[in-house]
Short mmCIF file of C-alpha atoms and ligand atoms in Angstrom, two decimals:
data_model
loop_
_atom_site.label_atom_id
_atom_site.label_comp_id
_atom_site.label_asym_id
_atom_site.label_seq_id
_atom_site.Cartn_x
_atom_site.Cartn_y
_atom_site.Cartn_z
CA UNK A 10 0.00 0.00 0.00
CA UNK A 11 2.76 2.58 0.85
CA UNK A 12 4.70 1.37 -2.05
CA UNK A 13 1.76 1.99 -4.32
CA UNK A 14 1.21 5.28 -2.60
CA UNK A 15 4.94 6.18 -3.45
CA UNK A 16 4.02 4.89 -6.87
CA UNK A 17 1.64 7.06 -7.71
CA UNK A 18 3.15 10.21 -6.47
CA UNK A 19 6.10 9.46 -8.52
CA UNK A 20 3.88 8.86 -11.49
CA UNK A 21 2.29 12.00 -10.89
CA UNK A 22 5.51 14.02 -10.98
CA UNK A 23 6.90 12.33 -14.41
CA UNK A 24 3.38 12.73 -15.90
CA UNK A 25 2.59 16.39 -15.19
CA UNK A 26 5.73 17.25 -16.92
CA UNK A 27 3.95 15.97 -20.32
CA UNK A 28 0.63 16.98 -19.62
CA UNK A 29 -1.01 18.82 -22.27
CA UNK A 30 -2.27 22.06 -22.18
CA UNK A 31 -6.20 22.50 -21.50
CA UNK A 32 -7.91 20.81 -19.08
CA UNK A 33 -6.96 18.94 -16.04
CA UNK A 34 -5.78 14.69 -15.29
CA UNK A 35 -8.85 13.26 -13.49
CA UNK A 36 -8.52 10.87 -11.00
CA UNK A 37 -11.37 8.95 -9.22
CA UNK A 38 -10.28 9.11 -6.08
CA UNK A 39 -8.40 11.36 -3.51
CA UNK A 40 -6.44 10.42 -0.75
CA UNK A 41 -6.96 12.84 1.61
CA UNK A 42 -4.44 11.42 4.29
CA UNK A 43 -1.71 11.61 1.89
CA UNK A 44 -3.21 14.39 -0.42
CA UNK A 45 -2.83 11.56 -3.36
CA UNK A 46 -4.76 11.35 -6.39
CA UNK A 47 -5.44 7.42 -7.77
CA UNK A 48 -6.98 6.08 -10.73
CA UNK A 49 -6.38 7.87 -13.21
CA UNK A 50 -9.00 8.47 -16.12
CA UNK A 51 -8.21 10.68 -18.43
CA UNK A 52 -8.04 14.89 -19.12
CA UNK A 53 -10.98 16.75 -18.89
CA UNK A 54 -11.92 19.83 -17.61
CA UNK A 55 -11.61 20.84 -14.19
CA UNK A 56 -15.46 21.52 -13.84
CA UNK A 57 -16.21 18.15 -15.47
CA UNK A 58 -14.33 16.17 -13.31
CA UNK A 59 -15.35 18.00 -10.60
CA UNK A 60 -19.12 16.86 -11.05
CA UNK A 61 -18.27 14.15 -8.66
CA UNK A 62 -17.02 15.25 -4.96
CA UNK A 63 -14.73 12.24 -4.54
CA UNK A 64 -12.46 12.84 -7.10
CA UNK A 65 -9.44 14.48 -7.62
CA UNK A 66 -7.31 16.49 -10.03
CA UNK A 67 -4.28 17.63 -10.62
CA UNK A 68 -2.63 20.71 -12.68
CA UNK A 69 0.78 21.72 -14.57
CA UNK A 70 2.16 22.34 -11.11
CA UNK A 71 1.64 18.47 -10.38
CA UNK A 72 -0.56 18.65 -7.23
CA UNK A 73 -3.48 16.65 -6.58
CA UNK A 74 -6.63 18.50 -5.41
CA UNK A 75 -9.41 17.40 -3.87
CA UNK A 76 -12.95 17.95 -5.87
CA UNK A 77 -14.63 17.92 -2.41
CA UNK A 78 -15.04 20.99 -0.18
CA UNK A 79 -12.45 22.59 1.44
CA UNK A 80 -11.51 19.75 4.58
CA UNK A 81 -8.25 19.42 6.73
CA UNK A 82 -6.42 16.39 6.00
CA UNK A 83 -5.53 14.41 9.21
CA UNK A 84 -2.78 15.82 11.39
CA UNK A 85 1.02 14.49 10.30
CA UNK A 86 2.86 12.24 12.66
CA UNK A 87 5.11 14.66 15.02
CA UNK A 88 8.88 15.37 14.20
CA UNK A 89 11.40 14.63 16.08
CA UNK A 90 12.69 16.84 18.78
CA UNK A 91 14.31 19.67 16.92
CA UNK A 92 17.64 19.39 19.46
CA UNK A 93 19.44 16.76 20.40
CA UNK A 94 19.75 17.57 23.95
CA UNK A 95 17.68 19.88 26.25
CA UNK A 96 14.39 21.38 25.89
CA UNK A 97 13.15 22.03 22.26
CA UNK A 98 10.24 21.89 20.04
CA UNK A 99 8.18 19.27 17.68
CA UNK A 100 6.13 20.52 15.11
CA UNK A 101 3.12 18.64 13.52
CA UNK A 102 0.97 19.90 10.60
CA UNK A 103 -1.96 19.89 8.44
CA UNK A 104 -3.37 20.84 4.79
CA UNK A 105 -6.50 22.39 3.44
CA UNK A 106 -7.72 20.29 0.16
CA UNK A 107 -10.63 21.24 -1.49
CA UNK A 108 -12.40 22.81 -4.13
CA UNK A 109 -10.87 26.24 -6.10
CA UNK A 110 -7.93 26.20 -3.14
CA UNK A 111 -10.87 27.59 -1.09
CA UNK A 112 -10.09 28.51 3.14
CA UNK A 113 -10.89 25.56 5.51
CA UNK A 114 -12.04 26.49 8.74
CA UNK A 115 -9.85 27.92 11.29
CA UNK A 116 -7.40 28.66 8.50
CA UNK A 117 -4.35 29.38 10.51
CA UNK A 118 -4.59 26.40 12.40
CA UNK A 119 -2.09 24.58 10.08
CA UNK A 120 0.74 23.85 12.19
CA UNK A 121 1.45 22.86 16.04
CA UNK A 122 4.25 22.75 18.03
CA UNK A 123 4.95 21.46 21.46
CA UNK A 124 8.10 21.32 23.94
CA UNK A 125 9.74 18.71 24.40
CA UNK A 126 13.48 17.37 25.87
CA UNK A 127 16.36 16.11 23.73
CA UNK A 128 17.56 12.95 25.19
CA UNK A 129 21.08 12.63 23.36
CA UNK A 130 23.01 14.65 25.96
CA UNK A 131 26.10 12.45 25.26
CA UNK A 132 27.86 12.06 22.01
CA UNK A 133 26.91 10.15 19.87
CA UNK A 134 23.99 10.71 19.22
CA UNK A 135 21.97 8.21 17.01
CA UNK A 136 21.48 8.99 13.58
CA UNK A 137 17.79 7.95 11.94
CA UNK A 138 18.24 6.17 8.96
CA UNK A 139 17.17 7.90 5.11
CA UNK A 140 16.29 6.48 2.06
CA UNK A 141 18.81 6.74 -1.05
CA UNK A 142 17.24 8.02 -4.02
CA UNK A 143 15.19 5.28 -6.34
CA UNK A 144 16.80 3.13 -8.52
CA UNK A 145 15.87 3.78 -12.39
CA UNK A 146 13.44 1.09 -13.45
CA UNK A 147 14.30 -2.18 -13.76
CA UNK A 148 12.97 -3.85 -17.57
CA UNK A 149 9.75 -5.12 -17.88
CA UNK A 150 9.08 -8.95 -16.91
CA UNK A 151 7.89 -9.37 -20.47
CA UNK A 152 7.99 -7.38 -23.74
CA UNK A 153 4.44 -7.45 -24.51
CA UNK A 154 1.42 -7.67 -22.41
CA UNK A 155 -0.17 -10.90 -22.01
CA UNK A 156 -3.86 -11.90 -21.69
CA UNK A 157 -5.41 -9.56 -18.71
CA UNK A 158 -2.51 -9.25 -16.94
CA UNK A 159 0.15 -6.39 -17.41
CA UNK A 160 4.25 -7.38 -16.71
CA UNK A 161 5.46 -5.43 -14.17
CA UNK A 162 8.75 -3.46 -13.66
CA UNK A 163 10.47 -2.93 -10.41
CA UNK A 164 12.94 -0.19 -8.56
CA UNK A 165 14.69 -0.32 -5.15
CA UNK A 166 16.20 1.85 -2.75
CA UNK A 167 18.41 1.35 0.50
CA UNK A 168 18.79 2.74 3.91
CA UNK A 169 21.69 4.18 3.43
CA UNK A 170 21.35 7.66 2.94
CA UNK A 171 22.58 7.60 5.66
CA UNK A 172 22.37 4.18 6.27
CA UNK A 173 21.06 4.10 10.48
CA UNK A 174 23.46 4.40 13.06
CA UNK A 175 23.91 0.82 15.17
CA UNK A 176 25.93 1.93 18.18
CA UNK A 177 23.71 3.94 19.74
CA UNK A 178 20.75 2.42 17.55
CA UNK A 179 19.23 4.89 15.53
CA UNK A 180 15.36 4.73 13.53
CA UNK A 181 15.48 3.01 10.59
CA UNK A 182 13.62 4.12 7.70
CA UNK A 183 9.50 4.05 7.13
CA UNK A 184 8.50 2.48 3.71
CA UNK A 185 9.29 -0.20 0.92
CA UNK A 186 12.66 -0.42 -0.30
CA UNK A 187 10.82 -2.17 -3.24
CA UNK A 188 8.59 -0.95 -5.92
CA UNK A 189 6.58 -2.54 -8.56
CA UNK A 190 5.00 -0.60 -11.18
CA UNK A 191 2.73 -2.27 -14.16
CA UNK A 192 3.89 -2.48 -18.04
CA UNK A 193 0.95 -0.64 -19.92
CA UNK A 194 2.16 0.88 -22.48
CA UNK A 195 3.92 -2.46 -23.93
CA UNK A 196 1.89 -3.77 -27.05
CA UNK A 197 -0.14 -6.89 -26.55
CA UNK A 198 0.99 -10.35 -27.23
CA UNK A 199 0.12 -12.18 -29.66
CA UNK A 200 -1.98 -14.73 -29.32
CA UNK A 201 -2.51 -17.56 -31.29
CA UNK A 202 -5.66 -19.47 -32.37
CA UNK A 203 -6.32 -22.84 -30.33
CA UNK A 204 -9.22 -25.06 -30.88
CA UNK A 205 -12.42 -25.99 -29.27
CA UNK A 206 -13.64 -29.16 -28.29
CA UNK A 207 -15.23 -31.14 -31.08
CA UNK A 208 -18.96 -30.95 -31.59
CA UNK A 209 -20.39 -34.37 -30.93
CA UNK A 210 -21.10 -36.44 -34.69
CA UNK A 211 -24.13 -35.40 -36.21
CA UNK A 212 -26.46 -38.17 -37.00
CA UNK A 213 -26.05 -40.40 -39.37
CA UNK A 214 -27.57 -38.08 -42.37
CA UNK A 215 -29.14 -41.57 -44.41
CA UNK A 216 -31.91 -44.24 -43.75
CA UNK A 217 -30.52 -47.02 -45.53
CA UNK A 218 -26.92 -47.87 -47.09
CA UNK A 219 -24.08 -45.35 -45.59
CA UNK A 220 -23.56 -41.92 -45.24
CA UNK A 221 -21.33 -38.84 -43.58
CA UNK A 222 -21.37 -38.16 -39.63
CA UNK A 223 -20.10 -34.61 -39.17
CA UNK A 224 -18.15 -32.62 -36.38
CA UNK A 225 -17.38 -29.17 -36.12
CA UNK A 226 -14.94 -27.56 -33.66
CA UNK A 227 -14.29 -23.46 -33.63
CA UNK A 228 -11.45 -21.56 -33.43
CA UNK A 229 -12.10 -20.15 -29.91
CA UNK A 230 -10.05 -21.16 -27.52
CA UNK A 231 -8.99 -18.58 -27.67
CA UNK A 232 -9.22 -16.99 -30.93
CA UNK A 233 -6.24 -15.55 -32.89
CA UNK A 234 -6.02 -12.15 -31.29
CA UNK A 235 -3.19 -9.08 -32.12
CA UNK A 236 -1.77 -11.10 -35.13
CA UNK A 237 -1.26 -14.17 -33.66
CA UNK A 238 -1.74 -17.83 -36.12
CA UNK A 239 -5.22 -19.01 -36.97
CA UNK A 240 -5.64 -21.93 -35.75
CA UNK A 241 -3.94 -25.51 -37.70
CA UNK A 242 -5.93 -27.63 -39.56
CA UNK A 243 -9.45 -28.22 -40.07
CA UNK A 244 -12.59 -27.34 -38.54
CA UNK A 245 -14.51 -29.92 -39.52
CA UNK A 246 -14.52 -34.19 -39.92
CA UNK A 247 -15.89 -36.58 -40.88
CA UNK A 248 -16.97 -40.25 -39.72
CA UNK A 249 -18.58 -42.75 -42.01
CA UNK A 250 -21.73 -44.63 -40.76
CA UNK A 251 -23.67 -47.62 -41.83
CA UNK A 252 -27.45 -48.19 -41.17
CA UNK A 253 -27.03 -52.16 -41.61
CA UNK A 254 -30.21 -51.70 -43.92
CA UNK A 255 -29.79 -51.99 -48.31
CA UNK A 256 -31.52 -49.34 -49.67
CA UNK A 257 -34.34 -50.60 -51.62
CA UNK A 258 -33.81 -51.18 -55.02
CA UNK A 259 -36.61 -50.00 -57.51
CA UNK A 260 -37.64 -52.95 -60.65
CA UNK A 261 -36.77 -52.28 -63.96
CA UNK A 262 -38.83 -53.17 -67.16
CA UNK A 263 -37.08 -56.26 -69.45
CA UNK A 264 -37.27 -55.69 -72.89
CA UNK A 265 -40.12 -56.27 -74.69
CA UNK A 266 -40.38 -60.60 -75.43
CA UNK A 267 -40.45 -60.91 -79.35
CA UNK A 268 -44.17 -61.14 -80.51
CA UNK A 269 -45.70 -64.19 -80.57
CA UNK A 270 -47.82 -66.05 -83.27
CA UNK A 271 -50.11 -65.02 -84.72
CA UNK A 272 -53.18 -66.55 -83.76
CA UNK A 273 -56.93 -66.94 -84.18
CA UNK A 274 -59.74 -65.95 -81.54
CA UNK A 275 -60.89 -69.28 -82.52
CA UNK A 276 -59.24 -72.28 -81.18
CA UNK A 277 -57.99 -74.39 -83.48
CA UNK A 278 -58.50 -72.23 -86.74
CA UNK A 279 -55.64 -71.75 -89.01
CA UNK A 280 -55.74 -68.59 -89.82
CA UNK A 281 -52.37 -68.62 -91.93
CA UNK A 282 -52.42 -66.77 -95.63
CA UNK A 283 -55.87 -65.78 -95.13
CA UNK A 284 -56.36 -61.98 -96.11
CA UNK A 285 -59.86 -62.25 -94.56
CA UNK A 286 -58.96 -63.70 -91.13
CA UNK A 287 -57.25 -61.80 -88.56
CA UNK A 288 -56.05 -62.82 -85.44
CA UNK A 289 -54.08 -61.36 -82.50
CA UNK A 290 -50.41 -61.75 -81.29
CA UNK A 291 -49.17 -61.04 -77.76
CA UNK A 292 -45.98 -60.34 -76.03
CA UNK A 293 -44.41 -60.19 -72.33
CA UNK A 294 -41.88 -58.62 -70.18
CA UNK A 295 -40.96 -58.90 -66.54
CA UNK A 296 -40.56 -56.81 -63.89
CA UNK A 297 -36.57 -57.26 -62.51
CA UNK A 298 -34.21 -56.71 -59.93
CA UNK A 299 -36.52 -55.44 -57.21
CA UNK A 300 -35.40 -56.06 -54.08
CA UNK A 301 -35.36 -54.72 -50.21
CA UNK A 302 -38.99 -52.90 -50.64
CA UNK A 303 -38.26 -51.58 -53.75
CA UNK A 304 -40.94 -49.97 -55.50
CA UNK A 305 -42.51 -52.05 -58.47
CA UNK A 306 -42.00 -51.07 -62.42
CA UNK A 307 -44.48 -48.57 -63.36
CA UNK A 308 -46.77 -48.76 -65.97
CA UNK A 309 -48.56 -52.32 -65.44
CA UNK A 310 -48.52 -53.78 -68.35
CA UNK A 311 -46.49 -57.05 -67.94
CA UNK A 312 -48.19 -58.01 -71.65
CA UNK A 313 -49.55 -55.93 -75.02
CA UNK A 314 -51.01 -57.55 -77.80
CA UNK A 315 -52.22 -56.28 -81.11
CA UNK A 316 -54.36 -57.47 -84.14
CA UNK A 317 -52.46 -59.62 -87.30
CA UNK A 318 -52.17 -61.48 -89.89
CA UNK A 319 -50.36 -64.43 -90.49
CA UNK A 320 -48.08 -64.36 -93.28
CA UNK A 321 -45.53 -66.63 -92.30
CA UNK A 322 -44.34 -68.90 -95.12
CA UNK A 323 -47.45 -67.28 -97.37
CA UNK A 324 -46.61 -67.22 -101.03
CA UNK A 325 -46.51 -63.46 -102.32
CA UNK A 326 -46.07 -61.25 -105.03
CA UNK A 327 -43.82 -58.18 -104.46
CA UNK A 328 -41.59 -55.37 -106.17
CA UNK A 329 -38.08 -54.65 -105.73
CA UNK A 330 -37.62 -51.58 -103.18
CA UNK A 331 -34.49 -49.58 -102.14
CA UNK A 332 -31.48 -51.52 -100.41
CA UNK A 333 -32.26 -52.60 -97.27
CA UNK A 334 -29.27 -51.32 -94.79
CA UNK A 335 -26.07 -52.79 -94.57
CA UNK A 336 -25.48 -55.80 -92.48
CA UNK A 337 -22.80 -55.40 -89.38
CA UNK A 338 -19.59 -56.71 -89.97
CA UNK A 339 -19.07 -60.28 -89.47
CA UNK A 340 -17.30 -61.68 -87.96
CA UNK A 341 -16.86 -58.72 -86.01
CA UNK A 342 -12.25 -59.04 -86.75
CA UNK A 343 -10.18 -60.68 -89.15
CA UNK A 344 -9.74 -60.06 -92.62
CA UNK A 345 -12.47 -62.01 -93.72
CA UNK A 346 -14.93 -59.57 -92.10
CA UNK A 347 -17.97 -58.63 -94.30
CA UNK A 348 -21.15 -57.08 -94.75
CA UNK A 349 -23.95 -57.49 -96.50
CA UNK A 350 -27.32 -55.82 -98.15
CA UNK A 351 -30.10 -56.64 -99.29
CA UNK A 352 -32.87 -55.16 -102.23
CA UNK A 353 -35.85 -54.43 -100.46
CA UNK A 354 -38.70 -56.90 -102.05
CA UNK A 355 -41.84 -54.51 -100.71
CA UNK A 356 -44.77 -57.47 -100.82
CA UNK A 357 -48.19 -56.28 -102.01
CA UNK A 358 -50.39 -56.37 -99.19
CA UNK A 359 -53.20 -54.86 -100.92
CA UNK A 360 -55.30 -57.74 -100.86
CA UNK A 361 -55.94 -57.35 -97.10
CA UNK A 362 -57.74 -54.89 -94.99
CA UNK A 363 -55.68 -52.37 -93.27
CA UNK A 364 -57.86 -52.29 -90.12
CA UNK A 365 -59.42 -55.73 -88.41
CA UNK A 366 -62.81 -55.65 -86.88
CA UNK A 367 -65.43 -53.34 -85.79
CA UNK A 368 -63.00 -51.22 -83.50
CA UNK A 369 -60.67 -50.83 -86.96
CA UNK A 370 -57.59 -51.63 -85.42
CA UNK A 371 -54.69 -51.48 -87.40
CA UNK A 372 -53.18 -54.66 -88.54
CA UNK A 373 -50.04 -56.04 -88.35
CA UNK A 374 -48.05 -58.87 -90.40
CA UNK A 375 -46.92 -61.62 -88.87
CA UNK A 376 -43.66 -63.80 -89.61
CA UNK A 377 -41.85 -63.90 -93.02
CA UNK A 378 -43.26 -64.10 -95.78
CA UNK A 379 -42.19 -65.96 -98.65
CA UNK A 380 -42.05 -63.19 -100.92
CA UNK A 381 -41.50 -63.22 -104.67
CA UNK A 382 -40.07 -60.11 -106.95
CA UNK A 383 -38.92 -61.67 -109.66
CA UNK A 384 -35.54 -61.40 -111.02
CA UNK A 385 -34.39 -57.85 -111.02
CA UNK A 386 -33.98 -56.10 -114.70
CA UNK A 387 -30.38 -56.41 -116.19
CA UNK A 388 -29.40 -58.87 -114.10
CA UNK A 389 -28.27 -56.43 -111.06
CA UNK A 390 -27.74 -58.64 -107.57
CA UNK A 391 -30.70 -58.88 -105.43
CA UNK A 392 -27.82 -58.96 -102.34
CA UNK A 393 -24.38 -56.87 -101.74
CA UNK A 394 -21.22 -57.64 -100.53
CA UNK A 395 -18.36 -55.76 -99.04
CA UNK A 396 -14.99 -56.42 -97.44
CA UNK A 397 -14.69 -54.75 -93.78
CA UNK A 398 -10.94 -53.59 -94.28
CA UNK A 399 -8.58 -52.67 -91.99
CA UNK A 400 -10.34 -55.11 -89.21
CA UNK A 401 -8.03 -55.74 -86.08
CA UNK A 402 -7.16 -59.50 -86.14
CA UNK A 403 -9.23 -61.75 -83.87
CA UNK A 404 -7.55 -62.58 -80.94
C1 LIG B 24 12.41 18.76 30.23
O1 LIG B 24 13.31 18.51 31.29
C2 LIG B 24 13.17 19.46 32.36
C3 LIG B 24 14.27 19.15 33.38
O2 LIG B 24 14.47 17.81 33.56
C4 LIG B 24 11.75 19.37 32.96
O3 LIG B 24 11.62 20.29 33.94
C5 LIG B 24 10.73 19.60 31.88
O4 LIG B 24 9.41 19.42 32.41
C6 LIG B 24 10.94 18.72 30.70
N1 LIG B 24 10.02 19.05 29.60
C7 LIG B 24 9.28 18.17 28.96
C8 LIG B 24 8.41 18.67 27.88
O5 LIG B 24 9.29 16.94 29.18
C1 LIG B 25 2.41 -19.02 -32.51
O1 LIG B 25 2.57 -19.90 -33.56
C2 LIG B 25 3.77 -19.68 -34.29
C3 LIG B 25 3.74 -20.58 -35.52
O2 LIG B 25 3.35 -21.88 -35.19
C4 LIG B 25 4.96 -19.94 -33.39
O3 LIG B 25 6.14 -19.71 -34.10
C5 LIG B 25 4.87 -19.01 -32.19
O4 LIG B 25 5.89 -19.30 -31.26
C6 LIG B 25 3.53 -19.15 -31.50
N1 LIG B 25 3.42 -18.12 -30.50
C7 LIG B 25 2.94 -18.37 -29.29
C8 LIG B 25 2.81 -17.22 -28.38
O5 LIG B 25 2.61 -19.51 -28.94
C1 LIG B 26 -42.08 -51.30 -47.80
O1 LIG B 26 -42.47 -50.02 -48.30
C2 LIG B 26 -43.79 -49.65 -47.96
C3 LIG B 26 -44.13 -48.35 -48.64
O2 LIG B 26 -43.01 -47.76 -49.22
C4 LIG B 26 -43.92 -49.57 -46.46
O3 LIG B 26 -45.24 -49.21 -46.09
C5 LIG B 26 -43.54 -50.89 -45.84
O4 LIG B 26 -43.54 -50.78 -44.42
C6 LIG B 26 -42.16 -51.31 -46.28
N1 LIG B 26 -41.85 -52.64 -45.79
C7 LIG B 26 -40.70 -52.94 -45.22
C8 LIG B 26 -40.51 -54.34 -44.76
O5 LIG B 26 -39.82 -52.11 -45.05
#
């Protein structure tokens, strides 16, 4: 406490010296034992700090003033006998702090004395300790200031000034010989970035087959503060998870079945080559692959059938058409790889009704004819062939 006290008054001293002009340093509060102004907050006015009675302020000529009325402090401690030996005097005194330097009461009242007796009468006399003057200040504890809490400097002084007498004893001296005084105007350390806790795994994020947990942490603890690194890595991971359950797998159509024959509503009728009997023809496919609750193929039709005639094997008269397209290449490598076309013989189908019964549905032909063109004029090829060249050899 008296070190701080010391402190302060030395603090006052270097920082009036600097003080701007205008206005006065505002303190909160005002010692008035010691006359002392402490916690500092800043320059104001005088009449603006003033607005509260418990602070103080202090001037150019570096002492602190009360914002209070005009009050004695408390009487000082009494000297010491002002002779060595035989009757004398000790003094104790007072001072008025208040408001615009304003009178206390019983103004004159500032000092008393009373008699009192020497008691060295033989030499020596003891000799009361002093303080030398402070040290200069020590270096900081740190060169920046860390998280809430300031480094501190330090100065000392020794009894020695003069140092107290031992034979006869005399007072040593009243105080610290130590004082520390707080780094503030250091710049702040940096502080890097260290990571929070994980976030517990989300859920797993699927109903069926597997999927991502996630976790998150921040960069909190604390966060990267006066330049200090962000934090390493990342923020967030990942966990896979399995729900033990196959997702279920939807059915997909087959192709189509080829067509079947062509047959008559009639059991047992042989409807075959007849242009004026028509028949019907059906074909199938399957639903596949669904499995674990998979929905079923849409569209319901596992069979479609349409109206025909049969024409398989029938003998007919035709005319030669375009070439039909070229054949793949077979075998599909070697150098005996070939394709083939075909003329077109386009079968006269005239003779039969387009559309079969009363809803006039429209007819189909069913199987292969055995159609009949005739030979083609100047002796051209009813059938093409060509080399595939260039075909990679078959393994
Ligand atoms: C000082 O000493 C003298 C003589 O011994 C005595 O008469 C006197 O009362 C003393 N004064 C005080 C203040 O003690
Ligand atoms: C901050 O991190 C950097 C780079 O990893 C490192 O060099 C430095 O010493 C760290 N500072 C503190 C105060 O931990
Ligand atoms: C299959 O799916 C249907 C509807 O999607 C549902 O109502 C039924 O409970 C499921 N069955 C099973 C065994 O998961």
């Amino acid at each position: 406490m008296e070190g701080q006290r010391v402190l302060l008054l030395v603090l006052v001293v270097v920082l009036a010296s600097v003080q701007r002009s205008g206005g006065v340093r505002c303190f909160a509060q005002f010692d008035l034992s010691l006359g002392q102004c402490d916690e500092e907050l800043g320059e104001v006015d005088e009449e603006d700090c003033c607005q509260n009675p418990q602070y103080g302020y202090q001037t150019t000529d570096g002492v602190c003033q009360s914002c209070g009325p005009p009050v004695w402090s408390p009487w000082s401690p009494w000297s010491q006998c002002n002779v060595p030996c035989g009757e004398g005097v000790m003094q104790r005194n007072r001072k008025c702090f208040g408001i615009g330097g304003s009178e206390c009461e019983r103004p004159k009242e500032k000092v008393e004395m009373i008699p009192c007796n020497g008691t060295c009468c033989q030499r020596p006399c003891p000799v009361a300790g002093l303080w030398s003057s402070w040290s200069s200040w020590a270096q900081c504890s740190s060169s920046c200031i860390a998280e809430g809490r300031a480094p501190i400097r330090n100065r000392r002084r020794t009894c020695s000034n003069p140092a107290p007498s031992t034979d006869p004893p005399g007072l040593g001296c009243r105080g610290d010989d130590s004082e520390d005084q707080n780094c503030d105007n250091l710049p702040h350390c940096a502080v890097n970035g260290s990571w929070g806790s994980w976030s517990p795994f989300s859920s797993c994020p699927v109903t069926c087959g597997v999927g991502l947990q996630e976790s998150f942490r921040r960069c909190d603890s604390p966060a990267p503060k006066h330049g200090g690194w962000p934090c390493p890595g990342e923020g967030r991971r990942t966990k896979i998870c399995s729900t033990n359950t196959h997702c279920p797998v939807d059915g997909v159509w087959s192709e189509w079945s080829r067509w079947g024959p062509c047959r008559s509503p009639f059991p047992g009728r042989d409807i075959r080559c007849r242009q004026t009997a028509g028949g019907s023809q059906s074909r199938e496919r399957l639903c596949l692959h669904r499995v674990h609750n998979g929905s079923i193929c849409s569209g319901d039709s596992l069979t479609e059938s349409r109206v025909c005639y049969d024409v398989n094997g029938c003998y007919m008269k035709g005319t030669w058409g375009e070439w039909n397209s070229w054949s793949l290449c077979f075998p599909p490598c070697g150098v005996k790889s070939k394709r083939v076309r075909k003329r077109r013989c386009d079968v006269d189908y005239s003779g039969y009704e387009p559309t079969i019964g009363r809803r006039k549905e429209v007819a189909s032909f069913s199987g292969t004819p055995n159609d009949d063109c005739g030979p083609l004029p100047d002796g051209e090829e009813s059938e093409q062939q060509q080399n595939c060249v260039n075909a990679p050899a078959c393994p």
